[in-house]
CSV table of C-alpha atoms in Angstrom, one decimal:
chain,number,residue,atom,x,y,z
Y,8,MET,CA,53.8,55.1,-23.0
Y,9,PHE,CA,51.3,54.8,-20.6
Y,10,GLU,CA,52.3,51.9,-18.6
Y,11,VAL,CA,56.2,55.1,-17.6
Y,12,GLU,CA,52.8,57.9,-17.3
Y,13,VAL,CA,51.4,56.3,-15.0
Y,14,HIS,CA,54.1,55.2,-13.2
Y,15,GLN,CA,55.4,58.5,-13.3
Y,16,LEU,CA,52.7,60.4,-11.4
Y,17,LEU,CA,52.0,57.9,-9.1
Y,18,ARG,CA,55.6,57.8,-8.3
Y,19,ARG,CA,56.2,61.2,-7.5
Y,20,TRP,CA,52.6,61.2,-6.1
Y,21,LEU,CA,54.0,57.6,-3.1
Y,22,ARG,CA,57.3,59.8,-1.9
Y,23,GLU,CA,54.4,63.0,0.0
Y,24,GLN,CA,52.8,59.8,1.9
Y,25,THR,CA,53.0,58.5,5.3
Y,26,ALA,CA,53.7,55.1,6.4
Y,27,GLU,CA,51.2,53.8,6.8
Y,28,ASP,CA,49.8,54.3,3.4
Y,29,ALA,CA,53.7,53.8,1.8
Y,30,TRP,CA,52.5,49.3,0.5
Y,31,PRO,CA,55.9,48.3,-0.7
Y,32,HIS,CA,53.9,47.1,-4.6
Y,33,HIS,CA,52.1,49.8,-5.8
Y,34,LEU,CA,54.3,50.8,-8.2
Y,35,SER,CA,54.0,47.9,-10.0
Y,36,VAL,CA,50.6,47.1,-9.9
Y,37,ALA,CA,50.0,50.1,-11.3
Y,38,ARG,CA,52.3,49.5,-14.2
Y,39,LEU,CA,50.6,46.2,-14.6
Y,40,ALA,CA,46.9,48.0,-14.5
Y,41,ALA,CA,48.7,50.8,-17.1
Y,42,ARG,CA,50.1,48.4,-19.6
Y,43,SER,CA,46.0,44.9,-19.5
Y,44,LEU,CA,45.1,48.7,-20.6
Y,45,ARG,CA,47.2,50.0,-23.3
Y,46,LEU,CA,47.5,45.6,-24.7
Y,47,GLN,CA,43.5,45.2,-24.0
Y,48,GLN,CA,45.2,41.3,-22.4
Y,49,PRO,CA,43.2,39.2,-19.7
Y,50,THR,CA,45.8,40.8,-16.1
Y,51,LEU,CA,44.6,38.8,-13.0
Y,52,LEU,CA,47.0,40.3,-9.8
Y,53,HIS,CA,47.6,37.6,-6.9
Y,54,LEU,CA,47.7,40.0,-4.0
Y,55,PRO,CA,47.9,39.5,-0.9
Y,56,ALA,CA,44.8,39.2,1.9
Y,57,SER,CA,44.1,42.9,3.5
Y,58,GLY,CA,41.7,42.0,6.3
Y,59,GLY,CA,39.8,44.8,4.4
Y,60,ASP,CA,42.2,47.2,4.7
Y,61,ARG,CA,43.2,47.3,0.6
Y,62,LEU,CA,46.1,49.0,-0.1
Y,63,TYR,CA,46.2,48.4,-3.1
Y,64,LEU,CA,43.6,50.4,-4.5
Y,65,ARG,CA,45.3,54.0,-5.2
Y,66,GLY,CA,48.1,52.0,-7.2
Y,67,LEU,CA,44.7,50.0,-8.7
Y,68,LEU,CA,42.6,53.5,-9.6
Y,69,LEU,CA,45.1,55.7,-10.8
Y,70,PRO,CA,45.2,54.4,-14.5
Y,71,LEU,CA,41.7,53.7,-14.2
Y,72,LEU,CA,40.8,57.6,-13.4
Y,73,LEU,CA,43.7,58.7,-16.8
Y,74,TRP,CA,42.8,55.7,-18.8
Y,75,GLN,CA,41.1,57.3,-22.4
Y,76,GLY,CA,37.8,55.9,-23.0
Y,77,PRO,CA,35.4,54.1,-20.8
Y,78,VAL,CA,35.6,52.4,-18.2
Y,79,VAL,CA,33.4,49.6,-15.8
Y,80,ILE,CA,34.9,49.0,-12.2
Y,81,LEU,CA,32.6,45.6,-11.3
Y,82,ALA,CA,33.0,45.8,-6.6
Y,83,ASP,CA,30.1,44.9,-3.9
Y,84,SER,CA,28.2,48.0,-2.3
Y,85,PRO,CA,30.4,48.5,0.1
Y,86,LEU,CA,33.5,49.0,-2.0
Y,87,ARG,CA,31.5,51.2,-4.4
Y,88,ASP,CA,30.9,53.0,-1.3
Y,89,ARG,CA,35.0,53.5,-0.1
Y,90,LEU,CA,36.0,54.0,-3.8
Y,91,LEU,CA,33.3,56.4,-4.5
Y,92,HIS,CA,33.4,58.8,-1.2
Y,93,ARG,CA,37.0,57.9,-0.5
Y,94,GLU,CA,39.9,56.9,-2.8
Y,95,ILE,CA,38.7,58.2,-6.5
Y,96,PRO,CA,38.3,61.3,-5.0
Y,97,LEU,CA,41.6,61.4,-3.3
Y,98,LEU,CA,43.5,60.9,-6.3
Y,99,GLN,CA,41.0,63.5,-9.2
Y,100,SER,CA,41.5,66.1,-6.1
Y,101,HIS,CA,46.0,65.4,-6.5
Y,102,PHE,CA,46.2,64.9,-9.7
Y,103,ASN,CA,43.4,67.0,-10.8
Y,104,LEU,CA,41.8,64.0,-13.0
Y,105,ALA,CA,38.4,65.7,-14.0
Y,106,LYS,CA,37.5,62.1,-15.4
Y,107,SER,CA,33.5,61.8,-15.0
Y,108,LEU,CA,31.7,58.9,-12.4
Y,109,LEU,CA,28.6,57.1,-12.6
Y,110,ILE,CA,27.6,55.4,-10.4
Y,111,ALA,CA,25.7,51.5,-10.1
Y,112,ASP,CA,21.7,52.9,-11.0
Y,113,GLN,CA,23.5,55.4,-13.6
Y,114,LEU,CA,23.5,54.0,-17.1
Y,115,PRO,CA,25.5,55.4,-19.8
Y,116,ARG,CA,25.4,56.9,-22.8
Y,117,PRO,CA,27.5,54.8,-25.2
Y,118,ASP,CA,29.7,58.1,-26.2
Y,119,PHE,CA,30.2,58.1,-22.0
Y,120,GLN,CA,33.7,58.3,-21.2
Y,121,GLY,CA,34.1,58.2,-18.0
Y,122,VAL,CA,34.3,55.3,-15.3
Y,123,TRP,CA,31.1,53.6,-14.3
Y,124,LEU,CA,31.2,52.2,-10.4
Y,125,THR,CA,28.4,49.7,-11.2
Y,126,ASP,CA,27.5,46.1,-9.8
Y,127,LEU,CA,26.9,43.0,-11.0
Y,128,ASP,CA,23.7,42.3,-11.2
Y,129,ARG,CA,23.7,45.3,-13.7
Y,130,TRP,CA,26.7,44.1,-15.9
Y,131,ARG,CA,24.9,41.1,-16.0
Y,132,SER,CA,22.1,42.7,-17.3
Y,133,HIS,CA,23.7,45.2,-19.4
Y,134,GLN,CA,26.7,44.0,-20.1
Y,135,ALA,CA,26.4,43.9,-24.1
Y,136,ASP,CA,25.7,46.8,-24.9
Y,137,TYR,CA,29.2,48.3,-24.3
Y,138,PRO,CA,30.7,46.0,-25.7
Y,139,HIS,CA,35.0,45.5,-25.8
Y,140,TRP,CA,34.6,48.6,-22.2
Y,141,PRO,CA,37.6,47.7,-20.3
Y,142,LEU,CA,36.7,45.9,-17.2
Y,143,ALA,CA,38.1,45.8,-13.5
Y,144,VAL,CA,36.4,43.4,-11.2
Y,145,MET,CA,38.0,44.6,-7.6
Y,146,ALA,CA,37.8,42.3,-4.7
Y,147,ALA,CA,37.5,39.7,-7.7
Y,148,GLU,CA,37.1,36.2,-4.2
Y,149,ASP,CA,33.9,36.7,-3.9
Y,150,PHE,CA,33.0,37.7,-7.6
Y,151,GLU,CA,32.1,34.2,-7.5
Y,152,ALA,CA,29.7,33.3,-4.8
Y,153,GLN,CA,28.4,37.0,-5.7
Y,154,LEU,CA,27.6,35.9,-9.0
Y,155,ILE,CA,25.8,32.4,-8.1
Y,156,THR,CA,24.2,34.4,-5.8
Y,157,ALA,CA,23.1,37.6,-8.6
Y,158,ALA,CA,22.1,33.8,-11.3
Y,159,SER,CA,19.8,32.5,-8.1
Y,160,ALA,CA,16.7,32.6,-7.2
Y,161,VAL,CA,13.8,32.5,-4.3
Y,162,ILE,CA,10.4,32.1,-4.1
Y,163,THR,CA,9.1,33.2,0.3
Y,164,PRO,CA,5.8,32.3,1.6
Y,165,GLN,CA,4.4,35.1,0.3
Y,166,ASP,CA,5.0,34.7,-3.0
Y,167,TRP,CA,3.2,31.4,-3.3
Y,168,GLU,CA,0.5,34.3,-2.3
Y,169,VAL,CA,0.9,36.2,-4.8
Y,170,LEU,CA,0.6,33.6,-6.9
Y,171,ARG,CA,-2.2,32.8,-5.8
Y,172,CYS,CA,-3.7,35.8,-5.9
Y,173,CYS,CA,-2.8,36.3,-9.5
Y,174,GLN,CA,-3.6,33.7,-10.4
Y,175,PRO,CA,-7.3,32.6,-8.7
Y,176,ALA,CA,-8.3,29.7,-11.4
Y,177,ALA,CA,-5.1,27.4,-9.7
Y,178,GLN,CA,-5.6,28.1,-6.2
Y,179,GLY,CA,-6.5,24.7,-5.0
Y,180,GLN,CA,-3.7,23.1,-7.4
Y,181,LEU,CA,-1.1,25.8,-5.6
Y,182,GLN,CA,-2.0,25.3,-1.8
Y,183,ASP,CA,-2.2,21.2,-3.2
Y,184,TRP,CA,1.6,21.7,-4.1
Y,185,GLN,CA,2.1,23.5,-1.8
Y,186,ALA,CA,1.1,21.6,1.2
Y,187,ARG,CA,2.9,18.2,-0.5
Y,188,LEU,CA,5.8,19.7,-0.2
Y,189,THR,CA,5.5,20.9,4.0
Y,190,PHE,CA,5.5,17.1,4.3
Y,191,GLN,CA,8.2,16.1,2.4
Y,192,LEU,CA,9.9,18.0,3.7
Y,193,PHE,CA,8.3,17.0,7.4
Y,194,GLN,CA,9.2,13.2,7.0
Y,195,ARG,CA,13.6,14.4,5.9
Y,196,PRO,CA,15.8,13.6,8.8
Y,197,ILE,CA,15.7,16.7,10.9
Y,198,ASN,CA,19.4,18.4,11.0
Y,199,PRO,CA,20.8,21.8,12.4
Y,200,THR,CA,20.2,24.2,9.5
Y,201,GLY,CA,16.5,22.9,7.8
Y,202,THR,CA,18.2,23.2,4.7
Y,203,TYR,CA,17.7,20.2,2.5
Y,204,ARG,CA,18.1,19.4,-1.4
Y,205,LEU,CA,15.0,18.6,-4.4
Y,206,GLU,CA,15.0,16.3,-6.7
Y,207,ALA,CA,13.7,17.1,-9.5
Y,208,ALA,CA,10.4,15.3,-9.5
Y,209,ASP,CA,9.2,17.0,-6.5
Y,210,LEU,CA,9.0,20.4,-7.8
Y,211,GLU,CA,8.0,18.9,-11.7
Y,212,PRO,CA,4.6,19.7,-11.6
Y,213,LEU,CA,4.4,22.3,-10.4
Y,214,GLN,CA,7.3,24.1,-12.5
Y,215,ILE,CA,5.5,22.8,-15.4
Y,216,TRP,CA,2.8,24.5,-14.6
Y,217,LEU,CA,4.5,27.4,-14.9
Y,218,ARG,CA,6.4,27.3,-17.9
Y,219,SER,CA,2.8,27.3,-19.2
Y,220,GLN,CA,1.9,30.6,-17.7
Y,221,LEU,CA,1.7,33.7,-18.8
Y,222,ASP,CA,2.5,37.6,-16.8
Y,223,LEU,CA,3.8,34.8,-13.8
Y,224,PRO,CA,4.7,37.5,-10.6
Y,225,ALA,CA,8.3,38.3,-10.9
Y,226,ALA,CA,10.3,36.0,-8.1
Y,227,TRP,CA,9.1,33.3,-10.0
Y,228,GLN,CA,10.0,33.9,-13.8
Y,229,THR,CA,13.1,34.5,-12.4
Y,230,TRP,CA,13.1,31.2,-10.5
Y,231,LEU,CA,12.1,29.6,-14.3
Y,232,GLN,CA,15.2,32.0,-15.6
Y,233,VAL,CA,17.6,30.2,-13.8
Y,234,PRO,CA,19.9,28.5,-16.3
Y,235,VAL,CA,20.4,25.9,-15.7
Y,236,PRO,CA,22.0,22.6,-14.7
Y,237,ALA,CA,20.4,23.7,-11.0
Y,238,VAL,CA,20.7,22.8,-8.2
Y,239,GLU,CA,17.1,23.2,-5.3
Y,240,VAL,CA,17.4,23.1,-2.4
Y,241,ALA,CA,14.4,24.0,0.6
Y,242,GLN,CA,15.2,25.5,3.9
Y,243,LEU,CA,12.2,24.8,6.6
Y,244,GLU,CA,11.4,26.5,10.0
Y,245,ARG,CA,10.0,23.9,11.2
Y,246,ALA,CA,8.5,26.1,14.4
Y,247,THR,CA,6.1,27.6,11.6
Y,248,GLY,CA,5.5,25.2,8.8
Y,249,GLN,CA,7.0,27.4,6.6
Y,250,PHE,CA,9.9,27.4,3.7
Y,251,GLN,CA,11.8,28.3,1.3
Y,252,LEU,CA,12.8,27.3,-1.5
Y,253,TRP,CA,16.3,28.5,-3.4
Y,254,ARG,CA,17.8,27.6,-7.0
Y,255,GLN,CA,21.0,28.3,-7.2
Y,256,PRO,CA,23.2,26.9,-10.6
Y,257,LEU,CA,25.6,24.8,-11.4
Y,258,ALA,CA,28.3,25.8,-14.1
Y,259,ILE,CA,29.6,29.2,-13.2
Y,260,ALA,CA,31.7,29.3,-15.9
Y,261,GLU,CA,28.5,29.1,-18.2
Y,262,LEU,CA,27.7,32.5,-17.2
Y,263,ALA,CA,30.9,34.4,-16.3
Y,264,ALA,CA,32.0,33.6,-19.8
Y,265,PRO,CA,30.4,36.9,-21.0
Y,266,LEU,CA,30.8,39.2,-18.5
Y,267,TRP,CA,33.9,39.2,-19.4
Y,268,ARG,CA,34.5,38.3,-23.3
Y,269,ASP,CA,36.0,39.6,-25.9
Y,270,ARG,CA,36.9,42.9,-23.4
Y,271,PRO,CA,40.4,44.4,-21.4
Y,272,LEU,CA,40.0,42.4,-18.1
Y,273,LEU,CA,41.7,42.9,-14.8
Y,274,LEU,CA,41.0,41.7,-12.0
Y,275,ALA,CA,42.5,42.2,-8.7
Y,276,ALA,CA,41.5,38.7,-6.0
Y,277,GLU,CA,43.6,39.0,-2.2
Y,278,ALA,CA,44.1,35.1,-1.3
Y,279,CYS,CA,43.2,32.7,-4.6
Y,280,ASP,CA,46.7,31.8,-5.4
Y,281,ALA,CA,47.7,30.1,-1.7
Y,282,ALA,CA,49.9,27.2,-2.7
Y,283,GLY,CA,49.8,27.3,-6.4
Y,284,GLN,CA,46.2,27.1,-6.8
Y,285,ALA,CA,45.1,29.3,-9.3
Y,286,PRO,CA,44.9,27.2,-11.9
Y,287,ALA,CA,41.7,25.9,-10.2
Y,288,TRP,CA,39.9,29.0,-9.8
Y,289,ILE,CA,40.9,30.5,-12.9
Y,290,ARG,CA,39.4,27.9,-14.1
Y,291,ARG,CA,36.0,27.1,-12.2
Y,292,LEU,CA,35.2,31.3,-13.3
Y,293,GLY,CA,36.1,30.2,-17.1
Y,294,LEU,CA,39.0,33.3,-17.6
Y,295,PRO,CA,40.5,33.5,-20.5
Y,296,ASP,CA,44.0,32.9,-20.1
Y,297,PRO,CA,45.0,35.3,-17.8
Y,298,VAL,CA,48.5,38.0,-17.4
Y,299,SER,CA,49.1,36.8,-13.9
Y,300,ALA,CA,51.1,38.5,-11.4
Y,301,GLN,CA,51.5,37.2,-7.8
Y,302,PHE,CA,52.0,40.6,-4.5
Y,303,GLY,CA,52.8,38.9,-1.4
Y,304,SER,CA,52.7,40.6,2.6
Y,305,ASP,CA,55.8,42.2,3.4
Y,306,ARG,CA,58.8,39.8,3.6
Y,307,HIS,CA,59.8,42.7,6.1
Y,308,ALA,CA,56.6,42.0,8.7
Y,309,PRO,CA,57.0,40.2,12.2
Y,310,GLY,CA,55.1,36.7,10.8
Y,311,LEU,CA,52.2,35.2,13.2
Y,312,GLN,CA,52.5,33.2,16.7
Y,313,LEU,CA,51.5,29.6,15.6
Y,314,PHE,CA,50.2,27.7,17.5
Y,315,LEU,CA,49.4,23.8,17.5
Y,316,PRO,CA,48.7,21.4,19.8
Y,317,ARG,CA,50.7,18.6,19.7
Y,318,GLN,CA,47.3,16.1,19.9
Y,319,ALA,CA,45.4,17.3,18.3
Y,320,VAL,CA,42.4,15.5,17.4
Y,321,LEU,CA,40.8,15.2,13.8
Y,322,PRO,CA,36.9,16.6,14.0
Y,323,ASN,CA,35.0,14.1,13.1
Y,324,THR,CA,35.7,12.1,16.2
Y,325,PRO,CA,33.6,12.0,19.6
Y,326,HIS,CA,36.6,13.2,21.0
Y,327,PHE,CA,36.5,16.8,19.3
Y,328,GLN,CA,34.5,18.9,21.9
Y,329,GLN,CA,36.2,17.4,24.8
Y,330,ALA,CA,39.2,18.5,24.0
Y,331,LEU,CA,38.3,21.2,22.1
Y,332,LEU,CA,36.9,23.2,25.0
Y,333,HIS,CA,40.0,21.8,26.9
Y,334,GLU,CA,43.2,23.9,24.6
Y,335,LEU,CA,40.3,26.4,24.4
Y,336,ARG,CA,39.9,27.1,27.9
Y,337,LEU,CA,44.2,26.1,28.0
Y,338,LEU,CA,44.1,29.4,25.5
Y,339,LEU,CA,42.1,31.9,27.2
Y,340,LEU,CA,43.4,31.2,30.3
Y,341,TRP,CA,47.0,32.2,29.2
Y,342,LEU,CA,46.1,34.9,27.5
Y,343,GLY,CA,45.2,36.7,30.3
Y,344,ASN,CA,42.3,39.3,30.1
Y,345,GLN,CA,42.9,39.8,26.5
Y,346,SER,CA,40.4,39.9,23.5
Y,347,VAL,CA,39.7,36.9,20.7
Y,348,VAL,CA,38.0,35.7,18.6
Y,349,LEU,CA,36.9,31.6,18.1
Y,350,ILE,CA,35.4,30.3,14.9
Y,351,VAL,CA,34.1,26.9,15.1
Y,352,ASP,CA,32.3,26.4,12.4
Y,353,ASP,CA,29.5,23.1,13.4
Y,354,ARG,CA,26.4,24.6,14.1
Y,355,PRO,CA,25.7,22.5,17.8
Y,356,LEU,CA,29.6,22.9,18.9
Y,357,GLN,CA,29.2,26.6,18.8
Y,358,GLN,CA,26.5,26.4,20.6
Y,359,GLN,CA,27.7,24.0,23.1
Y,360,VAL,CA,31.2,25.5,23.3
Y,361,ALA,CA,29.7,29.0,24.0
Y,362,SER,CA,27.8,27.6,27.1
Y,363,ALA,CA,30.4,26.0,27.9
Y,364,LEU,CA,32.7,28.6,28.0
Y,365,ALA,CA,30.0,31.8,29.2
Y,366,ALA,CA,29.8,29.0,32.0
Y,367,GLU,CA,33.3,30.5,33.5
Y,368,TRP,CA,33.8,33.9,31.4
Y,369,GLY,CA,30.6,35.2,32.0
Y,370,SER,CA,29.8,38.3,29.3
Y,371,ARG,CA,33.1,37.5,27.8
Y,372,VAL,CA,31.6,35.1,26.2
Y,373,GLN,CA,30.3,37.3,22.3
Y,374,VAL,CA,27.9,34.9,19.9
Y,375,GLY,CA,28.0,35.4,16.2
Y,376,ALA,CA,27.4,38.8,14.6
Y,377,THR,CA,25.4,41.4,16.7
Y,378,ALA,CA,28.1,39.9,19.2
Y,379,LYS,CA,29.1,43.9,21.3
Y,380,LEU,CA,32.7,43.5,21.7
Y,381,ALA,CA,35.0,45.3,23.9
Y,382,ASP,CA,39.0,45.4,24.6
Y,383,ASN,CA,38.5,41.7,26.2
Y,384,SER,CA,35.6,40.3,24.5
Y,385,ILE,CA,35.5,36.5,23.8
Y,386,HIS,CA,33.7,36.6,20.7
Y,387,LEU,CA,32.6,33.0,19.4
Y,388,CYS,CA,30.9,32.9,15.4
Y,389,SER,CA,31.2,31.1,12.1
Y,390,MET,CA,33.8,31.6,9.4
Y,391,SER,CA,31.3,33.6,7.0
Y,392,THR,CA,30.4,35.8,10.3
Y,393,TRP,CA,34.2,36.2,10.4
Y,394,LEU,CA,34.9,37.7,7.2
Y,395,GLY,CA,32.3,39.2,7.2
Y,396,LEU,CA,32.9,41.7,10.4
Y,397,GLN,CA,36.5,42.0,10.1
Y,398,SER,CA,37.2,45.1,8.7
Y,399,GLN,CA,34.7,46.4,10.9
Y,400,ARG,CA,35.2,45.0,14.4
Y,401,PRO,CA,39.3,45.5,16.0
Y,402,THR,CA,41.8,43.6,16.0
Y,403,PRO,CA,41.1,41.1,18.0
Y,404,THR,CA,45.5,40.0,19.6
Y,405,ALA,CA,44.5,36.2,19.1
Y,406,ILE,CA,42.0,34.4,16.5
Y,407,ALA,CA,41.5,30.1,17.7
Y,408,ILE,CA,40.0,27.7,14.4
Y,409,ALA,CA,38.5,24.7,15.7
Y,410,SER,CA,38.5,23.2,12.2
Y,411,LEU,CA,39.5,24.1,9.2
Y,412,PRO,CA,36.8,25.7,6.7
Y,413,PHE,CA,36.5,23.2,4.5
Y,414,ALA,CA,33.5,23.4,3.0
Y,415,SER,CA,30.9,20.2,4.7
Y,416,ALA,CA,29.1,18.7,1.9
Y,417,GLU,CA,26.6,17.2,3.9
Y,418,GLN,CA,25.3,21.1,3.2
Y,419,PRO,CA,22.3,19.8,0.1
Y,420,LEU,CA,24.7,23.0,-2.4
Y,421,THR,CA,28.1,22.2,-1.8
Y,422,ALA,CA,26.8,18.4,-2.6
Y,423,ALA,CA,25.2,19.5,-5.6
Y,424,ARG,CA,28.6,21.5,-6.9
Y,425,ILE,CA,30.7,18.6,-5.6
Y,426,GLU,CA,28.2,16.0,-7.5
Y,427,PHE,CA,28.4,18.5,-10.8
Y,428,TYR,CA,32.9,18.1,-10.4
Y,429,LYS,CA,32.8,15.0,-10.5
Y,430,GLN,CA,29.8,14.9,-14.2
Y,431,GLN,CA,32.6,17.2,-15.2
Y,432,ARG,CA,35.9,15.3,-14.2
Y,433,TRP,CA,37.2,17.5,-12.1
Y,434,ASP,CA,39.5,16.7,-8.5
Y,435,TRP,CA,36.2,18.5,-7.0
Y,436,PHE,CA,38.7,19.0,-3.9
Y,437,ARG,CA,41.7,20.0,-5.2
Y,438,GLU,CA,40.0,22.0,-7.2
Y,439,PHE,CA,36.4,23.5,-5.3
Y,440,LEU,CA,36.5,22.5,-2.1
Y,441,LEU,CA,40.5,22.8,-1.4
Y,442,PRO,CA,40.9,26.1,-2.9
Y,443,ASP,CA,38.1,28.2,-0.9
Y,444,ALA,CA,39.4,26.4,1.9
Y,445,LEU,CA,42.6,28.0,1.9
Y,446,MET,CA,41.6,31.6,1.0
Y,447,GLN,CA,39.3,31.0,3.3
Y,448,LEU,CA,41.9,31.4,6.1
Y,449,GLN,CA,44.5,33.3,4.5
Y,450,GLN,CA,41.7,36.3,4.7
Y,451,ALA,CA,40.3,34.9,8.5
Y,452,ILE,CA,43.5,35.3,9.7
Y,453,ALA,CA,44.9,38.2,7.9
Y,454,PRO,CA,44.2,41.3,10.7
Y,455,LEU,CA,46.8,39.4,13.0
Y,456,ARG,CA,49.5,40.3,10.9
Y,457,LYS,CA,49.0,43.7,11.7
Y,458,ASN,CA,50.0,43.2,16.0
Y,459,SER,CA,51.7,39.5,15.0
Y,460,GLY,CA,49.5,38.3,16.8
Y,461,LEU,CA,48.6,34.3,17.9
Y,462,LEU,CA,46.8,31.8,15.8
Y,463,ALA,CA,45.7,28.4,17.1
Y,464,ILE,CA,44.0,26.1,15.0
Y,465,TYR,CA,42.5,23.0,17.3
Y,466,ASP,CA,41.9,19.9,13.7
Y,467,GLY,CA,44.1,17.7,14.1
Y,468,ARG,CA,44.2,17.0,9.9
Y,469,LEU,CA,46.4,20.1,9.8
Y,470,GLN,CA,49.4,17.5,10.5
Y,471,ARG,CA,48.1,14.3,9.7
Y,472,ARG,CA,47.5,15.1,6.1
Y,473,SER,CA,48.7,15.3,2.6
Y,474,TYR,CA,46.8,18.8,2.0
Y,475,GLY,CA,47.8,20.2,5.9
Y,476,GLN,CA,51.3,21.8,4.1
Y,477,ALA,CA,49.2,23.5,1.8
Y,478,PHE,CA,47.3,25.8,5.5
Y,479,LEU,CA,51.1,25.8,7.5
Y,480,GLU,CA,52.2,27.8,3.8
Y,481,ALA,CA,49.1,29.9,3.3
Y,482,ILE,CA,49.4,30.5,7.2
Y,483,ALA,CA,53.3,31.8,6.7
Y,484,PRO,CA,55.1,34.2,7.6
Y,485,SER,CA,55.1,32.9,11.0
Y,486,GLU,CA,56.5,31.2,14.1
Y,487,HIS,CA,56.3,28.3,16.1
Y,488,LEU,CA,54.6,28.2,20.0
Y,489,ARG,CA,55.5,24.9,20.9
Y,490,GLN,CA,53.5,25.7,24.2
Y,491,LEU,CA,51.2,28.1,26.1
Y,492,SER,CA,53.4,27.3,29.7
Y,493,PHE,CA,52.2,29.7,32.2
Y,494,GLU,CA,55.9,30.3,33.6
Y,495,ASN,CA,56.8,31.7,30.1
Y,496,GLN,CA,57.3,34.8,31.4
Y,497,ALA,CA,58.1,36.9,27.8
Y,498,ASN,CA,54.5,36.2,27.0
Y,499,PRO,CA,53.5,39.5,25.5
Y,500,TRP,CA,49.9,38.2,26.2
Y,501,LEU,CA,49.6,38.4,29.5
Y,502,ALA,CA,47.6,41.5,31.2
Y,503,PRO,CA,50.3,42.3,34.5
Y,504,GLU,CA,46.7,41.7,36.4
Y,505,ASP,CA,47.8,38.0,35.3
Y,506,SER,CA,50.9,37.8,35.1
Y,507,SER,CA,51.3,34.9,37.9
Y,508,LEU,CA,49.5,32.9,36.5
């Protein structure tokens, strides 16, 4: 049986590996992947957030490389590079495997029997040409966001110029539409992101005209091809008076379902089943009913140190900024000369916090994705920035989170999705906002599990709302730190020169 062959080969190899590579679930992941291929059964592996380590990859890849037939692996560019240059060559060399590989920009022949390592864009365009080929989706927790981006369209100011050049008879009309949209956007109230949702009437004359034209430039053709229902958004740069148009689809399940229809499917997703929220994620992606297996964190690993202020303030109150700054100062003094990541999603609040902390801690305070980090840095950034950078940064001593990472309903794209889910009679909070927030939190704090680091959360909703328990379960295992006592000599994070604090 295929599962037995995979199990025996992998077990012999794992005995030779160092403790660093000895992830406890390699064999179980490999057997489930092999079973999915043999039975042609959709399988979803719920894996613990790893902070970018993805130690499960070798157990997952071996059955794909041993399978007698073609296999498609979907992964984004950084993960494809890791698979292509590190993980797959290691397995091929050790097990003497000769399975051929094709990368994203190569299209396999119908008789291809190897591994096609490709991306979502190319698979969306060509999946119908390869019926019944097994599909493995790595880092499936990011698949929804990738699919939305791949199926979206953006129109830049340069695209307007190209359109006018291609349609010289309509130059005046196009300039009038562009000027009218600019005027309408400047009438909107200023917001920090400069992003505004457009109504159908705002773009209807332009879209009717576009559909009547032949040989449109590629960007405008893509705009018209975005599946409906869709949301149109403009991002205005007030300093220059220019704007970009964005169009994103809303019915994600209808987009995703054809990508894995009538084929063996294997998905490996991190942190997508916090507090039993995986069914909502499965429904949103239109997945066939999969066989699911959940793998927890190492039970023998030390837990996080969790600090929650006794009098945490709700983020939407006028006192939140003052309370947050007070708590952050205490935390930084308690940590001494150690590294910390401060996650603040609200942009105006982030700027105010950065200014206040820089006045006291100077160049230790670094902001955003381009921060130059030292061993004692205070890195202030958004949740999305931290998730994108964490695999490239040293593990911090502590992570402090200002507010729970719920998508803001004030953002036009989020508001449009909530409205769409309401129309579908879905529980938009339990099936959209909450699962995404739980997933992001687990991914954000994963690096701390390597060194039993400190996590501080200053959002009062964690202790005052019923869903706060779901976040505490996602954080577990953890040891609750009741207070930041400067007289506690057992504080492991105080630098020697700061022990008198």
